[in-house]
Coordinates of C-alpha atoms and ligand atoms in Angstrom, one line a residue:
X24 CA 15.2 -22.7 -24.6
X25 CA 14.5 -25.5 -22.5
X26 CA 13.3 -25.0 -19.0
X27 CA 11.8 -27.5 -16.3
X28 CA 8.9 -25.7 -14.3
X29 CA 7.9 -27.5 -11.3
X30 CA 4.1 -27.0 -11.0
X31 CA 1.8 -27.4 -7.6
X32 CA -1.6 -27.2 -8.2
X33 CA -2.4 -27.4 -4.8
X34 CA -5.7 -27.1 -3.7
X35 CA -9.5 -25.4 -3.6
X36 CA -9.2 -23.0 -6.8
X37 CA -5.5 -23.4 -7.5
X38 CA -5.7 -26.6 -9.7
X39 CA -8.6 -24.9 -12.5
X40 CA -6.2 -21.3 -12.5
X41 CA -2.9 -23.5 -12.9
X42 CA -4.5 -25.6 -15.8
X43 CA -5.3 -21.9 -17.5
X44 CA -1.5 -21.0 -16.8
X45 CA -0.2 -23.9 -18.4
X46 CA -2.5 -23.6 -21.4
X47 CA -1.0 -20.2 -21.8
X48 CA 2.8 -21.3 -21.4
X49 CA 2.3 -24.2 -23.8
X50 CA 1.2 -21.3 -26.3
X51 CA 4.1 -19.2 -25.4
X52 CA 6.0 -22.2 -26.0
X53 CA 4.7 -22.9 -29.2
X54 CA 4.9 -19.2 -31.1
X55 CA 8.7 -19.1 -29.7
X56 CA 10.2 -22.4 -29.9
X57 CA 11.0 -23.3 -26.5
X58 CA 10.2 -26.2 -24.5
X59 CA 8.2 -26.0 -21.1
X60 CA 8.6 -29.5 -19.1
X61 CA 6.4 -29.8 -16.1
X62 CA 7.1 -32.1 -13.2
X63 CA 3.7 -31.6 -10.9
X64 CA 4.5 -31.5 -7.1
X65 CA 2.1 -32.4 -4.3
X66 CA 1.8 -29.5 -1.8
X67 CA -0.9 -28.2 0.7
X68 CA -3.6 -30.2 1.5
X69 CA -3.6 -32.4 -1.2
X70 CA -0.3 -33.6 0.4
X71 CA -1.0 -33.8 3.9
X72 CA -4.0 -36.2 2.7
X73 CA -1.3 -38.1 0.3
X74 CA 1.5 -38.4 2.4
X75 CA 0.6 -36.7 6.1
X76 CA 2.4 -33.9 5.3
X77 CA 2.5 -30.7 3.4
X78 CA 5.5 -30.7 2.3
X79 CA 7.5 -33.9 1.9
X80 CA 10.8 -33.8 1.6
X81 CA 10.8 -35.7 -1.6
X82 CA 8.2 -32.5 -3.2
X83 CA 10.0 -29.9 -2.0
X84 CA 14.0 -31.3 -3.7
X85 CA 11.8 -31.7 -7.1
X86 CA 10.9 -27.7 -6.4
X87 CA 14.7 -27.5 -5.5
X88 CA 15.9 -28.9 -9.1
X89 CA 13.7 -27.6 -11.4
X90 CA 14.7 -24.3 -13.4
X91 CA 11.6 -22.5 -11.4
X92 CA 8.2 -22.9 -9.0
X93 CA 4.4 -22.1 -10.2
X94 CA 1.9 -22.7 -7.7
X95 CA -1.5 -21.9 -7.5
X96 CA -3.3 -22.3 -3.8
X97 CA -2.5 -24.1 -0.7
X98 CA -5.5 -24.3 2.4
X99 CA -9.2 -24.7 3.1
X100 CA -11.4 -26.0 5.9
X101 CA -11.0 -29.3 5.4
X102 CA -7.6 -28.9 6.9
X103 CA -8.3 -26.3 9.5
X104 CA -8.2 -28.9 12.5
X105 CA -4.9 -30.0 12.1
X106 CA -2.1 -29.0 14.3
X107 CA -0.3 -25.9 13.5
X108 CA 2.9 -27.0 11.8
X109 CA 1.0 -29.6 9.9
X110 CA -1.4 -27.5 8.5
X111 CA -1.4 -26.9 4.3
X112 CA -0.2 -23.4 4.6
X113 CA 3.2 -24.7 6.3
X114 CA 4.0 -26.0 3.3
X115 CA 4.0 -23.1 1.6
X116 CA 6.2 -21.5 4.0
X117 CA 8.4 -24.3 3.8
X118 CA 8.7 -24.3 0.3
X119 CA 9.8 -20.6 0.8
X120 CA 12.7 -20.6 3.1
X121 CA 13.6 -24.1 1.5
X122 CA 14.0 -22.0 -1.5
X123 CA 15.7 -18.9 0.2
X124 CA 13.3 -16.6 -1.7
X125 CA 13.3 -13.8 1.0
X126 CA 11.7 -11.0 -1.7
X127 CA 8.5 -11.0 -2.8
X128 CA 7.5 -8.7 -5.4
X129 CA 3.7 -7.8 -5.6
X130 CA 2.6 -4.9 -7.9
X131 CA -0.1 -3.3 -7.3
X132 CA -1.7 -1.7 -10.5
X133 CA -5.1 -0.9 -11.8
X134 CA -6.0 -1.9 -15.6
X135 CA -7.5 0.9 -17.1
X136 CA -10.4 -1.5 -18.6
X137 CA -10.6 -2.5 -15.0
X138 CA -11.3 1.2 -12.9
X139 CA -15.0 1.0 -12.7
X140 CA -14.3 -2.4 -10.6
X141 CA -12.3 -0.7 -7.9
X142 CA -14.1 0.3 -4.7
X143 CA -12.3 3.5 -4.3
X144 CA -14.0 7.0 -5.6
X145 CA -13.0 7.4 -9.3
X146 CA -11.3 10.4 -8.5
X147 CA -8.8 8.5 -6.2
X148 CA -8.7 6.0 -9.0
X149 CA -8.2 8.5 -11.7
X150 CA -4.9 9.8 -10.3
X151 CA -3.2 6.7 -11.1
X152 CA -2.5 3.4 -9.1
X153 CA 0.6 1.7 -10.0
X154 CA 3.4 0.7 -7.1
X155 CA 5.0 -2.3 -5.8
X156 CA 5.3 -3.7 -2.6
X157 CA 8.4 -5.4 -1.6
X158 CA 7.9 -7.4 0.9
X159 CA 10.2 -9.7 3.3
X160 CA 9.1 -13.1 2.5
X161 CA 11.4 -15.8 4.4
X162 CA 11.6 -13.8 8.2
X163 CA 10.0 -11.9 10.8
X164 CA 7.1 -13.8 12.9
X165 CA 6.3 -16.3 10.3
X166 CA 9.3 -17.7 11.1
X167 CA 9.4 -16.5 14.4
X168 CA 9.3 -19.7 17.2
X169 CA 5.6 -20.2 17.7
X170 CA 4.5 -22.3 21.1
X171 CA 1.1 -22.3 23.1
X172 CA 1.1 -23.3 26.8
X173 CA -2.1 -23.3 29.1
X174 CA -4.0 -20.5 28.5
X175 CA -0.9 -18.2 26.8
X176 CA 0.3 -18.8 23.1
X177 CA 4.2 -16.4 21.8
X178 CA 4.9 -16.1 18.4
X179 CA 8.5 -14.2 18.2
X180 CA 9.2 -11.4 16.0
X181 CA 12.7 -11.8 15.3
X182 CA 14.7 -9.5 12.3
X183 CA 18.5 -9.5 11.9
X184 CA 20.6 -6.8 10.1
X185 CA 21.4 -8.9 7.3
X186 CA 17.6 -9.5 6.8
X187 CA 16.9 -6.6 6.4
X188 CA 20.0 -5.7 4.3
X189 CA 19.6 -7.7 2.2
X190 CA 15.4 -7.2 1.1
X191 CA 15.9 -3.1 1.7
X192 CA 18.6 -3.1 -1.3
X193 CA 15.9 -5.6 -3.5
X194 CA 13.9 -2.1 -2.3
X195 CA 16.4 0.6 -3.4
X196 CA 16.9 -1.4 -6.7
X197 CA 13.4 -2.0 -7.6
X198 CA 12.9 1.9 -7.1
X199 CA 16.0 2.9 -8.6
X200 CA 14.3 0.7 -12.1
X201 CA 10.7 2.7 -11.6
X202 CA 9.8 6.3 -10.4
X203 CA 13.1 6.3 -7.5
X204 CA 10.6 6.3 -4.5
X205 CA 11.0 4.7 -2.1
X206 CA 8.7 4.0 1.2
X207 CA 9.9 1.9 4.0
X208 CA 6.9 0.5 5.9
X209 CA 7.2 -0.4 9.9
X210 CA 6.1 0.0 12.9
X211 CA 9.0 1.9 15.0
X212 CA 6.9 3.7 17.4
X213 CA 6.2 0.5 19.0
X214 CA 8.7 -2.4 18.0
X215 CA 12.1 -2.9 18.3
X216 CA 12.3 -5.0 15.0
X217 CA 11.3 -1.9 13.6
X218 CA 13.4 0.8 14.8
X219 CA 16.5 -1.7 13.5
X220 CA 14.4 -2.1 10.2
X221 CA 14.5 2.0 10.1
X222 CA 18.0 2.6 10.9
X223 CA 19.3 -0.4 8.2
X224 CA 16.9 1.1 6.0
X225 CA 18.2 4.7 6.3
X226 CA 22.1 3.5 6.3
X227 CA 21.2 1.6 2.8
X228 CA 19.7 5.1 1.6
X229 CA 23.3 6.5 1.2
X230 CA 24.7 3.9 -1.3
X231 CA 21.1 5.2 -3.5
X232 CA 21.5 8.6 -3.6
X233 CA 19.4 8.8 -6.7
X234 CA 16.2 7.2 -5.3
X235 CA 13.8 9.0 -2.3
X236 CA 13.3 7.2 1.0
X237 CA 10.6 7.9 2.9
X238 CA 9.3 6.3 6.4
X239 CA 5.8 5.4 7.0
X240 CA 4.4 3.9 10.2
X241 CA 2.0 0.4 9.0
X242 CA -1.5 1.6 10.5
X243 CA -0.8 5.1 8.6
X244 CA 0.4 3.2 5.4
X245 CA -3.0 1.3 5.7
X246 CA -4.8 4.2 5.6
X247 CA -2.7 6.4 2.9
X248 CA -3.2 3.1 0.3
X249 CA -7.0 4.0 0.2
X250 CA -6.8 7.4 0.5
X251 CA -4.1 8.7 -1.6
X252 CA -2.3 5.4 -3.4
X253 CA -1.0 7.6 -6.5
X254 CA 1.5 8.8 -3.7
X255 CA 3.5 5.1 -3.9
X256 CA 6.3 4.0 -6.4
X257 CA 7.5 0.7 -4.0
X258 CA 6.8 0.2 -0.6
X259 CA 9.2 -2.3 1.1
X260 CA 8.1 -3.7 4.3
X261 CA 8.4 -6.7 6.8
X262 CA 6.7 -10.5 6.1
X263 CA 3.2 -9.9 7.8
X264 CA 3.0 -6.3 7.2
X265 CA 3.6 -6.5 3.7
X266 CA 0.8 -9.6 3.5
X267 CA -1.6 -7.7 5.3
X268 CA -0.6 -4.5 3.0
X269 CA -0.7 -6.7 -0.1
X270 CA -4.5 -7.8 0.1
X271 CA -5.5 -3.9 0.9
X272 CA -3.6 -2.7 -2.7
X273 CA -4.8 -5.6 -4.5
X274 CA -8.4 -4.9 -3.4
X275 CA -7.9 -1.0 -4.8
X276 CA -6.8 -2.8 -8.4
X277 CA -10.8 -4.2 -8.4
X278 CA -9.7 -7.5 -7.7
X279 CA -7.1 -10.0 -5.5
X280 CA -7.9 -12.6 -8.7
X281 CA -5.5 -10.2 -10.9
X282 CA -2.6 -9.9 -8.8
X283 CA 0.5 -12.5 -9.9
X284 CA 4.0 -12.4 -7.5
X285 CA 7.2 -13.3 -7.6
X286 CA 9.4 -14.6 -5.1
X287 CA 13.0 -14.7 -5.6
X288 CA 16.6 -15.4 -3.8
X289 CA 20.0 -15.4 -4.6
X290 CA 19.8 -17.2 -7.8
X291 CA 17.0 -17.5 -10.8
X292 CA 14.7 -20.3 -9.3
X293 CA 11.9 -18.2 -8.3
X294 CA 8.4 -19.0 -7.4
X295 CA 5.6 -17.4 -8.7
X296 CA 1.9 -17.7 -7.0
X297 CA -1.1 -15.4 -7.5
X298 CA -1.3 -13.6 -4.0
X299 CA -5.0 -14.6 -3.8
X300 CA -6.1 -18.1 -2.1
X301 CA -7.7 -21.7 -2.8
X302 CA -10.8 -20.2 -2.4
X303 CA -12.7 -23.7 -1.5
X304 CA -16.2 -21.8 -1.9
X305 CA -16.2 -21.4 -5.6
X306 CA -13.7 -24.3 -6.3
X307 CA -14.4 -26.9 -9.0
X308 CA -17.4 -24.7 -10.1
X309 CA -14.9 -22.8 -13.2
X310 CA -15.9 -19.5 -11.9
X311 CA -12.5 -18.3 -10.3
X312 CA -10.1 -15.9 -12.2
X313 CA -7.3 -17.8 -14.0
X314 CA -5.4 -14.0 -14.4
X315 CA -3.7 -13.1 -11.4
X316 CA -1.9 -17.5 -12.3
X317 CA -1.4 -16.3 -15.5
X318 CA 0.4 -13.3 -15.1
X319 CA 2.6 -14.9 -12.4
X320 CA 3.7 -17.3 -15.3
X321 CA 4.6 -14.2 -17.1
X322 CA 6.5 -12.6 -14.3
X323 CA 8.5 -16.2 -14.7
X324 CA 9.5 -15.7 -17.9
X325 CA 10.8 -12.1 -17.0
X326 CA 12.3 -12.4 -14.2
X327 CA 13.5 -15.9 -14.2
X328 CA 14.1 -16.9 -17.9
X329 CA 15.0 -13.7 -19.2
X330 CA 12.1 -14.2 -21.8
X331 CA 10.7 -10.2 -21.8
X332 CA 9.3 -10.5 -25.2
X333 CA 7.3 -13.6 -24.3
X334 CA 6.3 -12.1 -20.9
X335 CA 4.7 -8.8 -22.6
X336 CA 3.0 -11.2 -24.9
X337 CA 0.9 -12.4 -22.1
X338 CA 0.6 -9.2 -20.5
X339 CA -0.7 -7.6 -23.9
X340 CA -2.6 -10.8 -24.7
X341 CA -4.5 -10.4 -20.6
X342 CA -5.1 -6.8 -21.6
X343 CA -6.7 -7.7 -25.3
X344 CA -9.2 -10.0 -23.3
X345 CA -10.1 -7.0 -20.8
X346 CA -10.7 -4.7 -24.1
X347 CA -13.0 -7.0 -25.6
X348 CA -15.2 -6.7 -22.8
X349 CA -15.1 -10.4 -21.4
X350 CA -15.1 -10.6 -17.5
X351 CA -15.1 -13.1 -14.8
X352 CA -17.4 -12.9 -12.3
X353 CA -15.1 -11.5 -9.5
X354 CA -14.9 -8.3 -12.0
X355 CA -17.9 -8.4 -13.8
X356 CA -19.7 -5.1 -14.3
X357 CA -22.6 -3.9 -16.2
X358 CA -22.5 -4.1 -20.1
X359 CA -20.0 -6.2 -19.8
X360 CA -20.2 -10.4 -20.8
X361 CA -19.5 -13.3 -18.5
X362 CA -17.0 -16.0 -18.9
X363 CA -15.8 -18.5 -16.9
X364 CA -12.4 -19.7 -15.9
X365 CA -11.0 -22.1 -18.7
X366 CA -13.2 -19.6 -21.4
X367 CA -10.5 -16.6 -19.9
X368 CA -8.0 -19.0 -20.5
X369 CA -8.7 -20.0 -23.8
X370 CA -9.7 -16.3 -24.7
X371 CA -6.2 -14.7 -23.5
X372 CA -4.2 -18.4 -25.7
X373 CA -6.3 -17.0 -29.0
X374 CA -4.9 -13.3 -28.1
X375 CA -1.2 -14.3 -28.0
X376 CA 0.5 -12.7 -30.4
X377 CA 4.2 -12.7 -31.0
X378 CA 6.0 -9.5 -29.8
Ligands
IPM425 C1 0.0 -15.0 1.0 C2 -0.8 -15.9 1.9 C3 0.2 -16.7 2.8 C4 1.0 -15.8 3.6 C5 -0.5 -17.8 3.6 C6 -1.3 -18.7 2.8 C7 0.5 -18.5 4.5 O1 -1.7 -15.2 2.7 O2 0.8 -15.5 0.2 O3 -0.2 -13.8 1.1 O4 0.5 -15.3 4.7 O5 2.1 -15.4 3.2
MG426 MG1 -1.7 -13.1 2.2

């Protein structure tokens, strides 16, 4: 197959992880006979220095026309001064509702070579962590109207029915696929975005008779993740919540480097980003942790070119590299041996195998 993969380095960490993801596609490519074109897209920081923006319209149709979107990490200081909607991370929420991906998809599973590296007792750990959060990518506050005047700033939280139609069934389904429970995350004692989130949700749950739904106030959800996260299957929940949410489960897993996502809308263009950031500090120093890219390139080939074979490659060539006992330095433990970022990437290419 042929497919055209827009790539954004972006900036801080996210060029060194992409360069690792790429490596592995171009392997992918190779053992099964397809062809990965790449058209690289300015976005973030780098663009606002470019062009004075981060996200010009020129990038973001390139995004539009390719067959899908992997992008590695928009942001750092260097940019924090600018104003608001100009800063690097707009882009990215640009790129997003230019795309119409409104679901996010971010797993939250801990490696079995990996349990010594999460911060949670090992009996918590030992009772399994494996769920998914689902989370509303393209609404709520983010995209809320944001305005400061004096001494007062507003953000508005605004969530329509459809909205949250629409995610709360990518919810159902991606429960109704896994262990058919569902929890739906919000903060109804307080907000009225909330209390219509519930009731949608709740209307939904009798066309999925088959899966669970559950309710779970955010500040309580917070809590449960560390304390009992074997309880969760897939937690669906509104845009901040769930990005708040999604660095705590991450975190459990022993590390945000690990974690890929994937964004998706009404057709197969998706984008697909590790959830962590550019990470200026350790940038350009190939210390960062080119998985959580690499495993969003796999989640690619799953969800959007239908490639599951090559995609469990990856994931089977990522869990070879954890068995031989080779470890960046965001997981490193003792006994085990330190590599850096293009060595993981090299490590996981000579592990490919074809499934
Ligand atoms: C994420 C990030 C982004 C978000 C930022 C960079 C805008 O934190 O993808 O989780 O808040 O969505
Ligand atoms: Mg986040």
């Amino acid at each position: 197959m042929v497919k055209n993969i827009a790539v954004i380095r972006g900036d801080g960490i996210g060029p060194e992880i992409i360069s690792e993801a790429l490596k592995v596609l171009d392997k992918v490519a190779a053992l099964y006979g397809h062809t990965f074109n790449y058209t690289d897209v300015d976005m973030g920081g780098c663009a606002i220095d470019k062009y004075g923006d981060p996200l010009p319209e020129h990038e973001l149709n390139k995004c539009l026309s390719s067959d899908s979107v992997l992008l590695g990490a928009v942001g750092g200081d260097k940019w924090n001064d600018v104003p608001g909607n100009m800063r690097p991370e707009k882009g990215l929420l640009r790129l997003r509702a230019g795309m119409g991906v409104y679901s996010n998809n971010r797993p939250a599973k801990i490696w079995r070579q990996l349990s010594d590296a999460s911060p949670l007792k090992k009996s918590i750990v030992d009772e399994g962590i494996d769920f998914i959060i689902v989370r509303e990518l393209i609404g709520g506050i983010y995209f809320g109207e944001h305005k400061t005047e004096g001494d007062t700033a507003v953000d508005v939280l605004r969530y329509s029915e459809s909205e949250i139609e629409r995610i709360g069934r990518i919810g159902f389904e991606t429960a109704r696929k896994r262990g058919k429970k569902l929890c739906s995350v919000e903060k109804s004692n307080v907000l009225d975005s909330s209390r219509l989130w519930k009731k949608v949700m709740h209307r939904l749950s009798a066309e999925y008779p088959d899966v669970e739904l559950s309710d779970m106030l955010v500040d309580n959800c917070a809590m449960q993740i560390v304390k009992n996260p074997a309880q969760f299957d897939v937690i669906v929940t509104e845009n901040m919540f769930g990005d708040i949410l999604s660095d705590e489960a991450s975190m459990i897993t022993g590390s945000i480097g690990m974690i890929p996502s994937s964004s998706l809308g009404a057709t197969s263009c998706g984008l697909y980003e590790p959830i962590h950031g550019s990470a200026p500090d350790i940038a350009g120093k190939d210390i960062a942790n080119p998985v959580g890219a690499i495993l969003s390139a796999a989640m690619m080939l799953r969800f959007s070119f239908d490639m599951e074979n090559e995609a469990t490659a990856i994931e089977n060539a990522v869990s070879k590299y954890l068995d031989s006992g080779l470890r960046t330095a965001d997981i490193m433990s003792e006994g085990m041996t330190l590599v850096g970022c293009s060595k993981c990437g090299d490590l996981i290419c000579d592990n490919l195998r074809k499934e």
